[in-house]
Amino acid sequence: MNIDVIAVGKVKEKFIEDGIREYVKRLKPYCNINIIEVNDERAPEGLSEKEKEAIMLKEGSKIIDKMRKGSFIISLCIEGRQMDSVEFARYIEDVMTAGNSNITFVIGGSLGLHDDIKSMSDLKLSFSKMTFPHQLMRLILVEQIYRAFKIMKGETYHK
């Protein structure tokens, strides 16, 4: 199984970077995971809706350029479907069982994801109705992917 996490922007906090690195290392026995960063666009305060749309479109274009053809696409967005960890594990297992060897998770920038990305997604996933910094969301996502593989394999993991 190949998993790509395409994320807009760079992780700036060392503690978040360290956490991501740790979970990527833990995932090695279960899958090939690749974290792909695309540059974010400058988004100062006070942008018009049209300017926000243009920024999300540019970031969306960069995301699409990094997607593997035929990959199962899961976009993280606040309006997406919410699942608990066991449901998420079963969902990922079903995707794999259906013959998908590539899953791409997409994390947008500070303005979110363009509707073009959302519409091409096989699943829109929400981790909460709360808003999380996109850097921290990357860490939360890789931890949940790791947890999902532990659940799928029937292995213990702290609660």
PDB file of N, CA and C in Angstrom, residues 115-156:
ATOM      1  N   ASP A 115     -12.717  24.052  -4.270  1.00  0.00           N
ATOM      2  CA  ASP A 115     -13.809  23.131  -4.576  1.00  0.00           C
ATOM      3  C   ASP A 115     -13.434  22.100  -5.643  1.00  0.00           C
ATOM      4  N   ASP A 116     -12.515  22.441  -6.551  1.00  0.00           N
ATOM      5  CA  ASP A 116     -12.072  21.474  -7.566  1.00  0.00           C
ATOM      6  C   ASP A 116     -11.449  20.244  -6.916  1.00  0.00           C
ATOM      7  N   ILE A 117     -10.661  20.453  -5.874  1.00  0.00           N
ATOM      8  CA  ILE A 117     -10.032  19.337  -5.162  1.00  0.00           C
ATOM      9  C   ILE A 117     -11.100  18.534  -4.433  1.00  0.00           C
ATOM     10  N   LYS A 118     -11.992  19.213  -3.764  1.00  0.00           N
ATOM     11  CA  LYS A 118     -13.053  18.518  -3.027  1.00  0.00           C
ATOM     12  C   LYS A 118     -13.910  17.682  -3.963  1.00  0.00           C
ATOM     13  N   SER A 119     -14.235  18.226  -5.136  1.00  0.00           N
ATOM     14  CA  SER A 119     -15.124  17.512  -6.058  1.00  0.00           C
ATOM     15  C   SER A 119     -14.463  16.290  -6.684  1.00  0.00           C
ATOM     16  N   MET A 120     -13.136  16.281  -6.776  1.00  0.00           N
ATOM     17  CA  MET A 120     -12.458  15.119  -7.353  1.00  0.00           C
ATOM     18  C   MET A 120     -12.125  14.066  -6.295  1.00  0.00           C
ATOM     19  N   SER A 121     -12.460  14.352  -5.048  1.00  0.00           N
ATOM     20  CA  SER A 121     -12.152  13.448  -3.951  1.00  0.00           C
ATOM     21  C   SER A 121     -13.137  12.294  -3.888  1.00  0.00           C
ATOM     22  N   ASP A 122     -12.608  11.133  -3.529  1.00  0.00           N
ATOM     23  CA  ASP A 122     -13.462   9.956  -3.307  1.00  0.00           C
ATOM     24  C   ASP A 122     -14.123  10.027  -1.934  1.00  0.00           C
ATOM     25  N   LEU A 123     -13.484  10.749  -1.023  1.00  0.00           N
ATOM     26  CA  LEU A 123     -14.031  10.951   0.315  1.00  0.00           C
ATOM     27  C   LEU A 123     -13.593  12.314   0.812  1.00  0.00           C
ATOM     28  N   LYS A 124     -14.539  13.039   1.387  1.00  0.00           N
ATOM     29  CA  LYS A 124     -14.212  14.249   2.129  1.00  0.00           C
ATOM     30  C   LYS A 124     -14.292  13.850   3.598  1.00  0.00           C
ATOM     31  N   LEU A 125     -13.185  14.024   4.310  1.00  0.00           N
ATOM     32  CA  LEU A 125     -13.065  13.554   5.685  1.00  0.00           C
ATOM     33  C   LEU A 125     -12.856  14.728   6.625  1.00  0.00           C
ATOM     34  N   SER A 126     -13.573  14.714   7.735  1.00  0.00           N
ATOM     35  CA  SER A 126     -13.408  15.734   8.768  1.00  0.00           C
ATOM     36  C   SER A 126     -12.995  15.048  10.059  1.00  0.00           C
ATOM     37  N   PHE A 127     -11.968  15.565  10.691  1.00  0.00           N
ATOM     38  CA  PHE A 127     -11.539  15.034  11.973  1.00  0.00           C
ATOM     39  C   PHE A 127     -12.306  15.676  13.118  1.00  0.00           C
ATOM     40  N   SER A 128     -12.970  16.791  12.851  1.00  0.00           N
ATOM     41  CA  SER A 128     -13.717  17.503  13.885  1.00  0.00           C
ATOM     42  C   SER A 128     -14.391  18.707  13.250  1.00  0.00           C
ATOM     43  N   LYS A 129     -15.375  19.232  13.942  1.00  0.00           N
ATOM     44  CA  LYS A 129     -15.962  20.495  13.495  1.00  0.00           C
ATOM     45  C   LYS A 129     -15.050  21.664  13.853  1.00  0.00           C
ATOM     46  N   MET A 130     -14.059  21.382  14.701  1.00  0.00           N
ATOM     47  CA  MET A 130     -13.098  22.417  15.067  1.00  0.00           C
ATOM     48  C   MET A 130     -12.109  22.628  13.931  1.00  0.00           C
ATOM     49  N   THR A 131     -11.491  23.781  13.908  1.00  0.00           N
ATOM     50  CA  THR A 131     -10.455  24.076  12.930  1.00  0.00           C
ATOM     51  C   THR A 131      -9.102  23.824  13.581  1.00  0.00           C
ATOM     52  N   PHE A 132      -8.231  23.102  12.874  1.00  0.00           N
ATOM     53  CA  PHE A 132      -6.887  22.819  13.357  1.00  0.00           C
ATOM     54  C   PHE A 132      -5.877  23.508  12.449  1.00  0.00           C
ATOM     55  N   PRO A 133      -4.735  23.918  12.987  1.00  0.00           N
ATOM     56  CA  PRO A 133      -3.676  24.428  12.116  1.00  0.00           C
ATOM     57  C   PRO A 133      -3.261  23.325  11.144  1.00  0.00           C
ATOM     58  N   HIS A 134      -3.035  23.668   9.880  1.00  0.00           N
ATOM     59  CA  HIS A 134      -2.740  22.634   8.902  1.00  0.00           C
ATOM     60  C   HIS A 134      -1.457  21.884   9.219  1.00  0.00           C
ATOM     61  N   GLN A 135      -0.510  22.519   9.906  1.00  0.00           N
ATOM     62  CA  GLN A 135       0.714  21.818  10.307  1.00  0.00           C
ATOM     63  C   GLN A 135       0.400  20.725  11.325  1.00  0.00           C
ATOM     64  N   LEU A 136      -0.407  21.074  12.316  1.00  0.00           N
ATOM     65  CA  LEU A 136      -0.782  20.101  13.343  1.00  0.00           C
ATOM     66  C   LEU A 136      -1.656  18.990  12.756  1.00  0.00           C
ATOM     67  N   MET A 137      -2.481  19.341  11.777  1.00  0.00           N
ATOM     68  CA  MET A 137      -3.354  18.338  11.155  1.00  0.00           C
ATOM     69  C   MET A 137      -2.541  17.237  10.484  1.00  0.00           C
ATOM     70  N   ARG A 138      -1.399  17.598   9.966  1.00  0.00           N
ATOM     71  CA  ARG A 138      -0.521  16.605   9.341  1.00  0.00           C
ATOM     72  C   ARG A 138      -0.096  15.555  10.366  1.00  0.00           C
ATOM     73  N   LEU A 139       0.260  16.002  11.565  1.00  0.00           N
ATOM     74  CA  LEU A 139       0.652  15.080  12.640  1.00  0.00           C
ATOM     75  C   LEU A 139      -0.533  14.222  13.076  1.00  0.00           C
ATOM     76  N   ILE A 140      -1.677  14.839  13.266  1.00  0.00           N
ATOM     77  CA  ILE A 140      -2.873  14.097  13.672  1.00  0.00           C
ATOM     78  C   ILE A 140      -3.210  13.043  12.622  1.00  0.00           C
ATOM     79  N   LEU A 141      -3.132  13.397  11.356  1.00  0.00           N
ATOM     80  CA  LEU A 141      -3.444  12.459  10.281  1.00  0.00           C
ATOM     81  C   LEU A 141      -2.504  11.254  10.281  1.00  0.00           C
ATOM     82  N   VAL A 142      -1.193  11.472  10.333  1.00  0.00           N
ATOM     83  CA  VAL A 142      -0.276  10.324  10.270  1.00  0.00           C
ATOM     84  C   VAL A 142      -0.426   9.446  11.506  1.00  0.00           C
ATOM     85  N   GLU A 143      -0.766  10.038  12.659  1.00  0.00           N
ATOM     86  CA  GLU A 143      -1.030   9.225  13.849  1.00  0.00           C
ATOM     87  C   GLU A 143      -2.264   8.364  13.628  1.00  0.00           C
ATOM     88  N   GLN A 144      -3.308   8.925  13.048  1.00  0.00           N
ATOM     89  CA  GLN A 144      -4.538   8.159  12.817  1.00  0.00           C
ATOM     90  C   GLN A 144      -4.347   7.081  11.744  1.00  0.00           C
ATOM     91  N   ILE A 145      -3.519   7.337  10.759  1.00  0.00           N
ATOM     92  CA  ILE A 145      -3.207   6.295   9.766  1.00  0.00           C
ATOM     93  C   ILE A 145      -2.480   5.152  10.461  1.00  0.00           C
ATOM     94  N   TYR A 146      -1.515   5.474  11.321  1.00  0.00           N
ATOM     95  CA  TYR A 146      -0.805   4.451  12.082  1.00  0.00           C
ATOM     96  C   TYR A 146      -1.782   3.660  12.960  1.00  0.00           C
ATOM     97  N   ARG A 147      -2.652   4.367  13.669  1.00  0.00           N
ATOM     98  CA  ARG A 147      -3.647   3.718  14.525  1.00  0.00           C
ATOM     99  C   ARG A 147      -4.533   2.789  13.682  1.00  0.00           C
ATOM    100  N   ALA A 148      -4.921   3.242  12.492  1.00  0.00           N
ATOM    101  CA  ALA A 148      -5.773   2.430  11.615  1.00  0.00           C
ATOM    102  C   ALA A 148      -5.090   1.115  11.248  1.00  0.00           C
ATOM    103  N   PHE A 149      -3.806   1.168  10.906  1.00  0.00           N
ATOM    104  CA  PHE A 149      -3.097  -0.065  10.567  1.00  0.00           C
ATOM    105  C   PHE A 149      -2.985  -0.987  11.769  1.00  0.00           C
ATOM    106  N   LYS A 150      -2.771  -0.442  12.949  1.00  0.00           N
ATOM    107  CA  LYS A 150      -2.712  -1.259  14.167  1.00  0.00           C
ATOM    108  C   LYS A 150      -4.061  -1.938  14.401  1.00  0.00           C
ATOM    109  N   ILE A 151      -5.146  -1.210  14.206  1.00  0.00           N
ATOM    110  CA  ILE A 151      -6.492  -1.768  14.365  1.00  0.00           C
ATOM    111  C   ILE A 151      -6.726  -2.859  13.321  1.00  0.00           C
ATOM    112  N   MET A 152      -6.384  -2.581  12.057  1.00  0.00           N
ATOM    113  CA  MET A 152      -6.577  -3.573  10.978  1.00  0.00           C
ATOM    114  C   MET A 152      -5.842  -4.866  11.269  1.00  0.00           C
ATOM    115  N   LYS A 153      -4.647  -4.766  11.836  1.00  0.00           N
ATOM    116  CA  LYS A 153      -3.816  -5.946  12.105  1.00  0.00           C
ATOM    117  C   LYS A 153      -4.161  -6.598  13.441  1.00  0.00           C
ATOM    118  N   GLY A 154      -5.096  -6.015  14.198  1.00  0.00           N
ATOM    119  CA  GLY A 154      -5.474  -6.564  15.489  1.00  0.00           C
ATOM    120  C   GLY A 154      -4.383  -6.408  16.546  1.00  0.00           C
ATOM    121  N   GLU A 155      -3.508  -5.449  16.315  1.00  0.00           N
ATOM    122  CA  GLU A 155      -2.410  -5.216  17.256  1.00  0.00           C
ATOM    123  C   GLU A 155      -2.816  -4.185  18.292  1.00  0.00           C
ATOM    124  N   THR A 156      -2.211  -4.273  19.458  1.00  0.00           N
ATOM    125  CA  THR A 156      -2.564  -3.330  20.531  1.00  0.00           C
ATOM    126  C   THR A 156      -1.897  -1.983  20.281  1.00  0.00           C
TER     127      THR A 156
END
